[in-house]
Amino acid sequence: MSFPWAEHYAPKHPLMRYLDEKLPLPRLVYNAVGAGYPVPRNLNYFWNFGVLAGAALAIQIITGVILAMHYAANGTVAFDSVEHIMRDVNSGWLIRYAHANGASMFFIVVYTHIFRGLYYGSYKAPREMVWLLGVVIFLLMMATAFMGYVLPWGQMSFWGAQVITGFFSAIPVVGDPIRMWLLGGFAPDNDALNRFFSLHYLLPFVIAAVIVLHIWALHIPGSNNPTGVDVKGPQDTVPFHPYYTAKDGMGLGVFLIVFSLLLFFAPNALGHPDNYIPANPLSTPAHIVPEWYFLPFYAILKSFTGNFLGIAAKLWGVMAMFGSILLLFFLPWIDRSPIRSASYRPMYKWFFWVLVADVLFLGYLGQAEVTPTVVLLSQLCAGYYFSHFLIIIPLISKFEKPLPLPNSITEAVLGHPAPAAA
Amino acid sequence: MATLETAEDPNQRPPVIGPEHDEGQGPRRRDFLNIAAVAFAGVGGVAVVIPLVNQMNPSADVLALASIEVDLAKIEAGSGIKVAWRKQPVFVRNLTPAEIKEAKAVPVDSLRDPETLDARTKPGHENWLITMAVCTHLGCVPLGITPGENRGQFGGYFCPCHGSQYDTAGRIRAGPAPKNLVVPEYSFKSATSVQIG
């Protein structure tokens, strides 16, 4: 949808008029991200992160396709072929580091994007479908990133593949056959590496397709904004182009500066040194940890250490870890408060920041060595994570007294109602 | 007028001819045809999906499991080795009398996965503990087979991934792992040699 006051596409050049009659692709672009799409005038810089995630995906696809021109998905040569990329392929080191750190940047912007949505209530009606598709993209991203990390066939690659496919063996009865099916053998080997390569190539294009649906679903109600108040008239919006193309361009510049700093000065800061050791199926590294962007979920997995209600600790951990993400699918119906933005929700705001701290601390615990203290803290933090969504949010939405909302977006921006003539 | 138009419409479905089978009189033979056609397309679809899914199951060369023979002569009591079988590591340990005694002293009922040492070794060879070196939690190789490694508080194996601890019989005693270390199929060829697989 677009608002009734959106500017209309009117091709001037005869060629564009001809094209518009046959295949109105420029019209589609104009109405999607051009001047034909009015956007709330008060978006802050947290609204950059959708575009940044799109840019990060583009970087991954381009560098990924290039790396696949030089990489060989076979256990005997995979590790060496990555070193060949680093040493011999022209600019190979740059492209490989860009792809590896690009994954980290992708998760940084996507986590910010998700927490933006949590803070400003962007998952609430009428944007539930945007949120659901977003969670699907998040799951696909994690699957893709996992399989990508397996490809260099270092120690972390191999044991990550062993552990993550091991999650499926926790499923009663069918678990072991499923794991064998995923791996194509009894343990990770050539067959597993080869299919992970194929799927790692495929999934980014599935992600791109779901992103199209994500943007489509967003453009039906239009963007949320920091007040959470609906757009009431033309004075509340500005055309996407040039106002937000420029602002997103600015954000993209900052993103690329941060990315470049990471890429050129600390390309291995976020990686694990053990992945520079070729895979050894007979020896697990003493301290195996997943990539940083999986750590909070890994901590939840590790926090279950005892059998409980007749269900093995292993299955509890796996269910809790997947549950912690699948829970997000239900969030639009868990949070019953009609107020969207946390700026007008004094209690929710407070618990939101506790959740942020909780997830960050879970991340810290995810990489810490397993000691009784760490296990206890993980259990507390994992418990808090689930309580936030299952207990705290429903209670808050019942008892919270929201602050007075501004009458309109324009009033929130100007501090007073818009002049009638505007 | 309206009746005439519909009668002339070439896309109009021909009237159903038959004595009892008219609209609202229960299923028509045409409904059966629709269900049969869609059902058959469904069967065809499943027949196509099965090989597309099944191709990912272990291939013939992976399933052609070779067995291996392990020479025990050089493994002294209190030490062990790690061998590869089916691309997975296997622990072969020569238990000391003290370790055997310790394993037997544990009340079986108190275990998470109750099994006696006798059930996990071959008769007459109870000092030879042969188990998969694959933690039953998420598949890491536990520490403890190489001298100087952490053997955990139960004197067997310790998995560094999530802290599972196994006793001298390779039975799970603490941590998240649900089962004892798996004993693979094996048999003694002679007093100093076993065949695994």
Coordinates of C-alpha atoms in Angstrom, one line a residue:
Chain A
M1 CA 0.0 0.0 0.0
S2 CA 0.9 3.5 -0.2
F3 CA -0.8 6.4 1.3
P4 CA -3.3 8.3 -0.9
W5 CA -1.0 11.3 -1.1
A6 CA 1.9 9.3 -2.5
E7 CA 3.5 10.8 -5.6
H8 CA 2.5 9.2 -8.8
Y9 CA 4.8 7.6 -11.3
A10 CA 4.7 9.6 -14.5
P11 CA 7.4 8.5 -17.0
K12 CA 8.5 11.4 -19.2
H13 CA 10.9 9.8 -21.6
P14 CA 9.1 7.9 -24.5
L15 CA 11.2 4.8 -23.8
M16 CA 10.1 4.7 -20.2
R17 CA 6.5 5.3 -21.3
Y18 CA 6.8 2.4 -23.7
L19 CA 8.4 0.2 -21.0
D20 CA 5.6 1.2 -18.5
E21 CA 3.0 -0.2 -20.8
K22 CA 4.8 -3.5 -21.4
L23 CA 6.5 -4.2 -18.0
P24 CA 6.1 -1.5 -15.4
L25 CA 9.2 -2.4 -13.4
P26 CA 10.4 1.2 -12.9
R27 CA 7.0 1.9 -11.6
L28 CA 7.3 -0.9 -9.1
V29 CA 10.7 0.4 -7.9
Y30 CA 9.4 4.0 -7.8
N31 CA 6.4 2.9 -5.6
A32 CA 8.6 0.6 -3.4
V33 CA 11.6 2.7 -2.5
G34 CA 11.3 5.8 -4.7
A35 CA 9.4 9.0 -4.2
G36 CA 6.2 7.0 -4.5
Y37 CA 6.6 5.5 -1.0
P38 CA 5.8 7.9 1.9
V39 CA 7.6 7.1 5.1
P40 CA 7.1 8.6 8.6
R41 CA 9.2 11.7 9.0
N42 CA 10.5 10.8 12.4
L43 CA 12.5 7.6 11.8
N44 CA 15.8 7.5 13.8
Y45 CA 19.0 5.8 12.9
F46 CA 17.8 2.4 14.2
W47 CA 15.6 2.3 11.1
N48 CA 18.8 2.0 9.0
F49 CA 19.4 -1.5 9.9
G50 CA 17.0 -3.2 7.5
V51 CA 18.9 -1.6 4.6
L52 CA 22.2 -2.5 6.2
A53 CA 21.0 -6.2 6.5
G54 CA 20.2 -6.1 2.8
A55 CA 23.6 -4.7 2.0
A56 CA 25.3 -7.3 4.2
L57 CA 23.4 -10.1 2.3
A58 CA 24.5 -8.6 -1.0
I59 CA 28.1 -8.6 0.2
Q60 CA 27.9 -12.2 1.3
I61 CA 26.3 -13.3 -2.0
I62 CA 28.9 -11.5 -4.1
T63 CA 32.0 -12.6 -2.1
G64 CA 30.5 -16.1 -1.7
V65 CA 30.0 -16.7 -5.4
I66 CA 33.6 -15.5 -5.9
L67 CA 35.0 -17.8 -3.2
A68 CA 33.1 -20.7 -4.7
M69 CA 35.1 -20.2 -7.9
H70 CA 38.3 -21.2 -6.0
Y71 CA 37.1 -23.4 -3.1
A72 CA 36.9 -27.3 -3.4
A73 CA 34.4 -29.1 -1.2
N74 CA 36.3 -32.2 -0.5
G75 CA 37.7 -33.2 2.9
T76 CA 41.2 -33.9 1.6
V77 CA 41.6 -30.5 -0.1
A78 CA 39.0 -28.1 1.4
F79 CA 41.4 -26.7 4.0
D80 CA 44.2 -26.3 1.5
S81 CA 41.9 -24.7 -1.0
V82 CA 41.0 -22.0 1.5
E83 CA 44.7 -21.4 2.1
H84 CA 45.2 -21.3 -1.7
I85 CA 42.6 -18.6 -1.8
M86 CA 44.4 -16.7 1.0
R87 CA 47.9 -17.0 -0.6
D88 CA 47.6 -17.4 -4.3
V89 CA 44.2 -16.1 -5.6
N90 CA 44.5 -12.4 -6.5
S91 CA 43.0 -10.5 -3.6
G92 CA 41.8 -13.8 -2.3
W93 CA 42.7 -12.9 1.3
L94 CA 40.6 -9.8 1.0
I95 CA 37.5 -11.6 -0.3
R96 CA 37.8 -14.5 2.1
Y97 CA 38.1 -12.1 5.1
A98 CA 35.3 -10.0 3.8
H99 CA 33.1 -13.1 3.6
A100 CA 34.0 -14.3 7.1
N101 CA 33.7 -10.9 8.7
G102 CA 30.7 -10.1 6.6
A103 CA 28.8 -12.9 8.4
S104 CA 29.6 -11.2 11.7
M105 CA 28.5 -7.8 10.4
F106 CA 25.4 -9.4 9.1
F107 CA 24.5 -10.7 12.5
I108 CA 25.4 -7.5 14.2
V109 CA 23.0 -5.5 12.1
V110 CA 20.3 -8.2 12.3
Y111 CA 20.5 -8.4 16.1
T112 CA 20.2 -4.6 16.2
H113 CA 17.3 -4.8 13.7
I114 CA 15.5 -7.4 15.9
F115 CA 16.0 -5.4 19.2
R116 CA 14.8 -2.3 17.4
G117 CA 11.6 -4.2 16.6
L118 CA 11.3 -5.4 20.1
Y119 CA 11.8 -1.9 21.6
Y120 CA 9.4 0.0 19.2
G121 CA 6.8 -2.7 19.0
S122 CA 7.3 -3.2 15.3
Y123 CA 6.0 -6.8 15.6
K124 CA 2.5 -5.7 16.7
A125 CA -0.5 -5.4 14.6
P126 CA -0.7 -4.7 11.7
R127 CA 2.9 -5.8 11.2
E128 CA 2.7 -9.4 12.5
M129 CA 3.5 -10.9 9.1
V130 CA 6.6 -8.7 8.7
W131 CA 7.8 -10.1 12.1
L132 CA 7.0 -13.7 11.2
L133 CA 8.9 -13.5 7.9
G134 CA 11.7 -11.9 9.8
V135 CA 12.0 -14.8 12.2
V136 CA 12.1 -17.2 9.2
I137 CA 14.9 -15.1 7.7
F138 CA 16.8 -15.3 11.0
L139 CA 16.5 -19.1 11.1
L140 CA 17.7 -19.4 7.5
M141 CA 20.6 -17.1 8.3
M142 CA 21.7 -19.2 11.2
A143 CA 21.5 -22.4 9.1
T144 CA 23.4 -20.8 6.3
A145 CA 26.1 -19.3 8.6
F146 CA 26.6 -22.7 10.3
M147 CA 27.1 -24.5 7.0
G148 CA 29.4 -21.8 5.7
Y149 CA 31.6 -22.2 8.8
V150 CA 31.9 -25.9 8.1
L151 CA 33.4 -25.4 4.7
P152 CA 37.0 -24.5 5.6
W153 CA 37.2 -27.9 7.3
G154 CA 39.2 -26.7 10.3
Q155 CA 38.8 -28.1 13.8
M156 CA 35.9 -25.8 14.7
S157 CA 34.3 -26.6 11.4
F158 CA 34.4 -30.3 11.9
W159 CA 33.4 -30.4 15.5
G160 CA 30.7 -27.7 14.9
A161 CA 29.3 -30.1 12.3
Q162 CA 29.5 -33.0 14.7
V163 CA 27.8 -31.1 17.6
I164 CA 25.1 -29.3 15.6
T165 CA 24.0 -32.3 13.6
G166 CA 24.1 -34.0 17.1
F167 CA 21.2 -31.8 18.1
F168 CA 19.0 -33.9 15.9
S169 CA 20.1 -37.1 17.5
A170 CA 18.4 -35.9 20.7
I171 CA 15.0 -36.4 19.0
P172 CA 13.5 -39.6 20.4
V173 CA 13.3 -42.7 18.0
V174 CA 13.9 -40.9 14.6
G175 CA 16.8 -38.7 15.9
D176 CA 19.7 -41.0 14.9
P177 CA 18.3 -41.7 11.4
I178 CA 17.8 -38.0 10.8
R179 CA 21.4 -37.3 11.8
M180 CA 22.7 -40.0 9.5
W181 CA 20.5 -38.5 6.8
L182 CA 21.9 -35.0 7.4
L183 CA 25.5 -36.2 7.4
G184 CA 25.3 -39.0 4.9
G185 CA 27.4 -41.2 7.2
F186 CA 28.2 -42.0 10.8
A187 CA 30.3 -38.9 11.3
P188 CA 31.0 -35.7 9.4
D189 CA 33.0 -36.6 6.3
N190 CA 33.2 -35.8 2.6
D191 CA 29.5 -36.4 2.0
A192 CA 28.5 -34.0 4.7
L193 CA 31.0 -31.3 3.5
N194 CA 29.8 -31.7 -0.1
R195 CA 26.1 -31.2 0.7
F196 CA 26.8 -28.4 3.1
F197 CA 28.5 -26.6 0.2
S198 CA 25.5 -27.1 -2.0
L199 CA 23.1 -25.9 0.6
H200 CA 25.3 -23.0 1.7
Y201 CA 25.1 -21.8 -1.9
L202 CA 21.3 -22.4 -2.2
L203 CA 20.0 -20.8 1.1
P204 CA 21.1 -17.2 0.5
F205 CA 18.9 -17.1 -2.5
V206 CA 16.0 -18.5 -0.4
I207 CA 16.8 -15.7 2.1
A208 CA 16.7 -13.2 -0.7
A209 CA 13.3 -14.4 -1.7
V210 CA 11.9 -14.3 1.8
I211 CA 13.3 -10.7 2.1
V212 CA 11.2 -9.8 -0.9
L213 CA 8.2 -11.1 1.0
H214 CA 9.4 -9.3 4.2
I215 CA 9.6 -5.9 2.4
W216 CA 6.3 -6.6 0.6
A217 CA 4.6 -7.3 3.9
L218 CA 6.1 -4.2 5.4
H219 CA 4.9 -2.0 2.6
I220 CA 1.3 -2.9 3.1
P221 CA 0.9 -1.1 6.5
G222 CA 4.1 1.0 5.9
S223 CA 7.0 1.6 8.3
N224 CA 6.5 1.8 12.1
N225 CA 8.1 4.8 13.7
P226 CA 9.7 5.7 17.1
T227 CA 6.4 6.9 18.6
G228 CA 4.5 3.9 17.4
V229 CA 1.7 6.3 16.5
D230 CA 0.0 5.6 13.2
V231 CA 0.5 8.0 10.2
K232 CA -2.5 10.4 10.2
G233 CA -1.9 12.5 7.2
P234 CA 0.6 13.8 4.6
Q235 CA 2.3 16.1 7.2
D236 CA 3.4 12.9 9.0
T237 CA 5.4 11.5 6.1
V238 CA 8.2 12.3 3.6
P239 CA 8.8 10.5 0.3
F240 CA 11.4 7.6 0.7
H241 CA 13.5 9.1 -2.0
P242 CA 15.4 11.3 -1.6
Y243 CA 14.9 11.7 2.2
Y244 CA 15.5 8.1 3.4
T245 CA 17.7 7.0 0.5
A246 CA 20.1 9.7 1.7
K247 CA 19.8 8.8 5.3
D248 CA 20.3 5.1 4.6
G249 CA 23.2 6.1 2.4
M250 CA 24.8 7.8 5.4
G251 CA 24.2 4.8 7.6
L252 CA 25.6 2.5 4.9
G253 CA 28.8 4.7 4.9
V254 CA 29.2 4.3 8.7
F255 CA 28.5 0.5 8.4
L256 CA 31.2 0.2 5.7
I257 CA 33.7 2.1 7.8
V258 CA 33.2 -0.2 10.7
F259 CA 33.3 -3.2 8.4
S260 CA 36.6 -2.0 6.8
L261 CA 38.2 -1.4 10.2
L262 CA 37.3 -5.0 11.2
L263 CA 38.4 -6.4 7.9
F264 CA 41.7 -4.6 7.5
F265 CA 42.9 -4.3 11.1
A266 CA 41.3 -7.2 13.0
P267 CA 40.2 -9.8 10.5
N268 CA 40.6 -12.7 13.0
A269 CA 39.3 -10.9 16.1
L270 CA 35.8 -12.5 15.9
G271 CA 37.0 -15.9 14.6
H272 CA 38.4 -18.9 16.5
P273 CA 42.1 -19.7 16.2
D274 CA 41.4 -23.4 16.3
N275 CA 39.8 -23.2 12.9
Y276 CA 43.4 -22.7 11.5
I277 CA 44.0 -26.3 12.5
P278 CA 42.9 -28.8 9.9
A279 CA 40.0 -31.0 10.9
N280 CA 41.0 -34.0 13.1
P281 CA 38.2 -36.5 13.5
L282 CA 40.0 -38.2 16.4
S283 CA 40.6 -35.2 18.7
T284 CA 38.1 -32.6 19.9
P285 CA 39.7 -29.2 20.8
A286 CA 39.8 -28.8 24.6
H287 CA 37.6 -25.7 24.4
I288 CA 35.1 -25.9 21.6
V289 CA 32.8 -22.9 21.1
P290 CA 30.5 -21.8 18.3
E291 CA 30.8 -18.5 16.5
W292 CA 30.0 -15.5 18.7
Y293 CA 26.6 -14.9 17.1
F294 CA 25.4 -18.3 18.3
L295 CA 26.7 -18.0 21.9
P296 CA 23.5 -16.9 23.7
F297 CA 21.6 -19.9 22.3
Y298 CA 24.6 -22.2 23.0
A299 CA 24.5 -21.1 26.6
I300 CA 20.8 -22.0 26.8
L301 CA 21.6 -25.4 25.4
K302 CA 24.4 -26.0 27.9
S303 CA 22.3 -24.8 30.9
F304 CA 20.4 -28.1 31.0
T305 CA 22.5 -30.6 32.9
G306 CA 20.0 -33.0 34.5
N307 CA 17.2 -35.2 33.4
F308 CA 13.9 -33.7 34.3
L309 CA 10.3 -35.0 34.1
G310 CA 11.5 -38.2 32.4
I311 CA 13.1 -36.3 29.5
A312 CA 16.9 -36.4 29.0
A313 CA 18.9 -33.3 29.7
K314 CA 20.2 -33.5 26.1
L315 CA 16.7 -33.3 24.7
W316 CA 15.7 -30.5 27.1
G317 CA 18.7 -28.4 26.1
V318 CA 18.0 -28.8 22.4
M319 CA 14.3 -28.1 22.9
A320 CA 15.1 -25.0 25.0
M321 CA 17.5 -23.7 22.4
F322 CA 15.2 -24.1 19.5
G323 CA 12.3 -23.0 21.7
S324 CA 14.1 -19.7 22.5
I325 CA 13.9 -18.8 18.9
L326 CA 10.6 -20.4 18.0
L327 CA 9.1 -18.4 20.9
L328 CA 9.6 -15.3 18.9
F329 CA 7.0 -16.5 16.4
F330 CA 4.3 -16.0 19.1
L331 CA 5.5 -12.7 20.3
P332 CA 2.8 -10.6 18.5
W333 CA 0.2 -12.5 20.4
I334 CA 2.0 -12.7 23.7
D335 CA 2.3 -8.9 24.0
R336 CA -1.2 -7.7 24.4
S337 CA -0.4 -4.1 25.1
P338 CA -2.0 -1.8 22.5
I339 CA 0.9 0.7 22.9
R340 CA 3.7 -0.1 20.4
S341 CA 6.7 2.1 21.3
A342 CA 8.6 1.4 24.6
S343 CA 9.1 5.2 24.8
Y344 CA 5.5 5.3 26.2
R345 CA 5.8 2.1 28.2
P346 CA 7.7 2.8 31.4
M347 CA 7.7 -0.8 32.8
Y348 CA 8.2 -2.5 29.4
K349 CA 11.2 -0.3 28.7
W350 CA 12.9 -1.3 31.9
F351 CA 12.4 -5.0 31.3
F352 CA 13.5 -4.6 27.7
W353 CA 16.9 -3.4 28.8
V354 CA 17.1 -6.3 31.3
L355 CA 16.5 -8.7 28.4
V356 CA 19.3 -7.0 26.4
A357 CA 21.6 -7.4 29.3
D358 CA 20.5 -11.0 29.9
V359 CA 21.1 -12.0 26.2
L360 CA 24.6 -10.3 26.3
F361 CA 25.4 -12.1 29.5
L362 CA 24.2 -15.4 28.0
G363 CA 26.6 -14.7 25.2
Y364 CA 29.4 -14.4 27.7
L365 CA 28.4 -17.6 29.4
G366 CA 28.2 -19.4 26.1
Q367 CA 31.9 -19.1 25.6
A368 CA 32.9 -19.6 29.2
E369 CA 34.3 -22.9 30.3
V370 CA 31.7 -25.2 31.9
T371 CA 32.1 -24.8 35.7
P372 CA 29.3 -25.1 38.4
T373 CA 29.1 -21.3 38.7
V374 CA 28.8 -20.9 34.9
V375 CA 26.1 -23.6 34.7
L376 CA 24.1 -22.0 37.5
L377 CA 24.4 -18.5 36.0
S378 CA 23.4 -19.9 32.6
Q379 CA 20.4 -21.6 34.2
L380 CA 19.3 -18.3 35.8
C381 CA 19.8 -16.3 32.6
A382 CA 18.1 -18.9 30.4
G383 CA 15.2 -19.0 32.9
Y384 CA 15.0 -15.2 32.8
Y385 CA 14.9 -15.3 29.0
F386 CA 11.9 -17.5 28.9
S387 CA 10.2 -15.7 31.8
H388 CA 10.6 -12.4 29.9
F389 CA 8.4 -13.7 27.1
L390 CA 6.1 -16.1 28.9
I391 CA 5.5 -14.3 32.2
I392 CA 6.8 -10.8 32.3
I393 CA 5.4 -9.5 29.0
P394 CA 1.9 -10.9 29.5
L395 CA 1.8 -9.4 33.0
I396 CA 3.2 -6.0 31.9
S397 CA 0.7 -5.7 29.1
K398 CA -2.0 -6.2 31.7
F399 CA -0.9 -3.9 34.5
E400 CA 1.3 -1.2 32.9
K401 CA 0.0 2.4 32.8
P402 CA 1.3 3.8 29.6
L403 CA 2.5 7.5 29.3
P404 CA 0.3 9.8 27.2
L405 CA 1.0 9.3 23.5
P406 CA 1.5 12.3 21.2
N407 CA -1.5 13.0 19.0
S408 CA 0.5 12.6 15.9
I409 CA 3.9 12.0 14.5
T410 CA 4.2 15.6 13.5
E411 CA 3.4 16.7 17.0
A412 CA 6.0 14.5 18.4
V413 CA 8.6 16.0 16.0
L414 CA 7.7 19.6 16.4
G415 CA 6.6 19.5 20.0
H416 CA 3.3 21.1 19.0
P417 CA 0.4 20.3 16.6
A418 CA 1.1 21.1 13.0
P419 CA -0.1 24.4 11.7
A420 CA -3.4 23.9 9.9
A421 CA -2.0 25.3 6.7
A422 CA 0.9 22.9 6.5
Chain B
M1 CA -33.6 -14.5 -21.7
A2 CA -31.1 -15.5 -19.1
T3 CA -31.7 -19.1 -19.7
L4 CA -31.2 -18.7 -23.4
E5 CA -27.7 -17.0 -22.7
T6 CA -26.5 -19.8 -20.5
A7 CA -27.6 -22.4 -22.9
E8 CA -25.6 -20.8 -25.7
D9 CA -22.5 -20.3 -23.6
P10 CA -19.9 -22.8 -25.0
N11 CA -18.0 -22.8 -21.7
Q12 CA -21.1 -23.9 -19.8
R13 CA -20.7 -27.3 -18.2
P14 CA -23.0 -29.8 -20.0
P15 CA -26.0 -30.7 -17.9
V16 CA -25.5 -33.8 -15.9
I17 CA -27.7 -36.5 -17.5
G18 CA -28.9 -39.2 -15.2
P19 CA -31.9 -40.1 -13.2
E20 CA -30.9 -39.6 -9.6
H21 CA -27.5 -37.9 -9.7
D22 CA -28.4 -34.3 -9.9
E23 CA -27.0 -31.2 -8.0
G24 CA -27.3 -31.6 -4.2
Q25 CA -28.0 -35.3 -4.6
G26 CA -24.7 -36.5 -3.1
P27 CA -21.4 -37.1 -4.8
R28 CA -21.3 -37.2 -8.6
R29 CA -19.0 -39.5 -10.6
R30 CA -17.1 -36.3 -11.7
D31 CA -16.2 -35.6 -8.0
F32 CA -14.7 -39.1 -7.8
L33 CA -12.7 -38.3 -11.0
N34 CA -11.4 -35.1 -9.4
I35 CA -10.3 -36.9 -6.2
A36 CA -8.8 -39.7 -8.1
A37 CA -6.8 -37.4 -10.4
V38 CA -5.5 -35.3 -7.5
A39 CA -4.7 -38.4 -5.4
F40 CA -2.8 -39.9 -8.3
A41 CA -0.8 -36.7 -8.8
G42 CA -0.1 -36.8 -5.1
V43 CA 1.2 -40.3 -5.3
G44 CA 3.4 -39.3 -8.3
G45 CA 4.7 -36.3 -6.3
V46 CA 5.7 -38.5 -3.3
A47 CA 7.3 -41.0 -5.7
V48 CA 9.5 -38.1 -7.0
V49 CA 10.3 -36.7 -3.5
I50 CA 11.4 -40.0 -2.1
P51 CA 14.6 -40.4 -4.2
L52 CA 15.3 -36.6 -3.8
V53 CA 15.3 -37.1 -0.1
N54 CA 16.9 -40.5 0.0
Q55 CA 19.9 -39.5 -2.0
M56 CA 21.2 -37.9 1.2
N57 CA 21.2 -41.1 3.2
P58 CA 24.6 -42.8 3.5
S59 CA 25.9 -44.0 0.1
A60 CA 27.0 -47.5 -0.7
D61 CA 30.7 -46.9 -0.1
V62 CA 30.0 -45.4 3.3
L63 CA 27.8 -48.3 4.3
A64 CA 30.4 -50.8 3.1
L65 CA 31.7 -51.0 6.7
A66 CA 35.1 -52.4 7.0
S67 CA 36.0 -54.0 10.3
I68 CA 39.3 -53.4 11.9
E69 CA 41.7 -55.5 13.9
V70 CA 43.4 -54.1 16.9
D71 CA 46.6 -55.5 18.5
L72 CA 46.3 -55.4 22.3
A73 CA 49.8 -56.7 23.1
K74 CA 51.4 -53.4 23.6
I75 CA 48.7 -51.8 25.7
E76 CA 49.7 -51.9 29.4
A77 CA 47.3 -52.0 32.3
G78 CA 46.2 -48.5 33.1
S79 CA 46.7 -47.1 29.6
G80 CA 44.7 -47.1 26.4
I81 CA 44.7 -46.1 22.7
K82 CA 42.4 -44.4 20.3
V83 CA 41.7 -46.1 17.0
A84 CA 39.6 -45.0 14.0
W85 CA 36.6 -47.1 13.0
R86 CA 33.8 -46.1 10.6
K87 CA 35.5 -42.6 10.6
Q88 CA 34.9 -42.4 14.3
P89 CA 37.3 -42.8 17.2
V90 CA 37.2 -45.8 19.5
F91 CA 38.8 -46.1 22.9
V92 CA 40.6 -49.4 23.7
R93 CA 41.6 -49.4 27.4
N94 CA 43.4 -51.9 29.6
L95 CA 41.8 -51.4 33.0
T96 CA 43.9 -51.9 36.2
P97 CA 42.5 -54.2 38.9
A98 CA 41.8 -51.0 41.0
E99 CA 39.7 -49.5 38.2
I100 CA 37.8 -52.8 37.8
K101 CA 37.2 -52.9 41.5
E102 CA 36.0 -49.3 41.5
A103 CA 33.7 -49.9 38.6
K104 CA 32.2 -53.0 40.3
A105 CA 31.7 -51.1 43.6
V106 CA 29.2 -48.7 42.1
P107 CA 25.6 -49.6 42.9
V108 CA 24.1 -50.2 39.4
D109 CA 20.7 -48.8 40.4
S110 CA 22.2 -45.4 41.2
L111 CA 23.4 -44.9 37.6
R112 CA 21.7 -42.8 34.9
D113 CA 22.1 -45.6 32.4
P114 CA 22.3 -48.8 34.6
E115 CA 24.8 -51.3 33.2
T116 CA 27.4 -53.5 35.0
L117 CA 31.0 -53.7 34.0
D118 CA 30.5 -57.3 33.0
A119 CA 27.8 -56.3 30.6
R120 CA 30.2 -53.9 29.0
T121 CA 33.1 -56.2 28.6
K122 CA 33.6 -59.7 27.2
P123 CA 33.7 -62.7 29.7
G124 CA 37.2 -63.5 30.7
H125 CA 38.5 -60.2 29.3
E126 CA 36.9 -57.8 31.8
N127 CA 40.1 -55.7 31.9
W128 CA 39.5 -54.7 28.2
L129 CA 37.1 -51.8 28.0
I130 CA 36.3 -51.0 24.4
T131 CA 33.9 -48.1 23.8
M132 CA 33.2 -45.5 21.1
A133 CA 35.1 -42.4 21.9
V134 CA 32.0 -40.4 21.1
C135 CA 30.3 -38.5 24.0
T136 CA 26.6 -39.5 23.9
H137 CA 25.7 -35.9 24.4
L138 CA 26.7 -34.1 21.2
G139 CA 29.5 -36.2 19.9
C140 CA 32.8 -34.8 21.1
V141 CA 35.8 -37.0 21.9
P142 CA 36.1 -37.2 25.7
L143 CA 39.5 -36.7 27.3
G144 CA 41.3 -39.3 29.5
I145 CA 42.8 -41.9 27.2
T146 CA 46.1 -40.1 26.8
P147 CA 48.3 -40.0 30.0
G148 CA 48.0 -36.7 31.8
E149 CA 44.6 -35.8 30.5
N150 CA 41.7 -34.8 32.7
R151 CA 39.8 -38.0 33.6
G152 CA 37.1 -36.3 35.5
Q153 CA 36.1 -36.9 39.1
F154 CA 35.0 -40.5 38.4
G155 CA 38.4 -41.5 37.0
G156 CA 37.2 -42.5 33.5
Y157 CA 36.7 -39.9 30.8
F158 CA 35.8 -36.2 30.8
C159 CA 34.2 -34.5 27.8
P160 CA 35.4 -30.9 27.5
C161 CA 32.5 -29.8 25.4
H162 CA 29.8 -29.7 28.0
G163 CA 31.4 -31.3 31.0
S164 CA 30.0 -34.8 30.9
Q165 CA 31.9 -37.2 33.2
Y166 CA 32.3 -41.0 32.7
D167 CA 33.5 -43.5 35.2
T168 CA 36.2 -46.3 34.8
A169 CA 33.6 -48.4 33.0
G170 CA 32.8 -45.6 30.6
R171 CA 29.4 -45.1 32.2
I172 CA 27.8 -41.6 32.4
R173 CA 28.0 -40.2 35.9
A174 CA 27.5 -36.5 35.6
G175 CA 26.8 -33.8 33.0
P176 CA 24.3 -33.6 30.2
A177 CA 25.1 -36.8 28.3
P178 CA 22.1 -39.3 28.4
K179 CA 23.8 -42.6 27.9
N180 CA 27.0 -44.6 28.7
L181 CA 29.7 -44.6 26.0
V182 CA 28.5 -47.0 23.4
V183 CA 30.2 -50.4 23.3
P184 CA 30.6 -51.3 19.6
E185 CA 30.3 -54.8 18.3
Y186 CA 33.6 -56.7 18.7
S187 CA 35.1 -60.1 19.3
F188 CA 38.4 -61.5 20.5
K189 CA 40.4 -63.2 17.7
S190 CA 43.1 -64.2 20.1
A191 CA 44.2 -63.2 23.6
T192 CA 45.9 -60.2 22.3
S193 CA 43.8 -59.2 19.3
V194 CA 40.2 -58.0 18.8
Q195 CA 38.2 -57.4 15.7
I196 CA 35.9 -54.4 15.9
G197 CA 32.9 -54.3 13.6

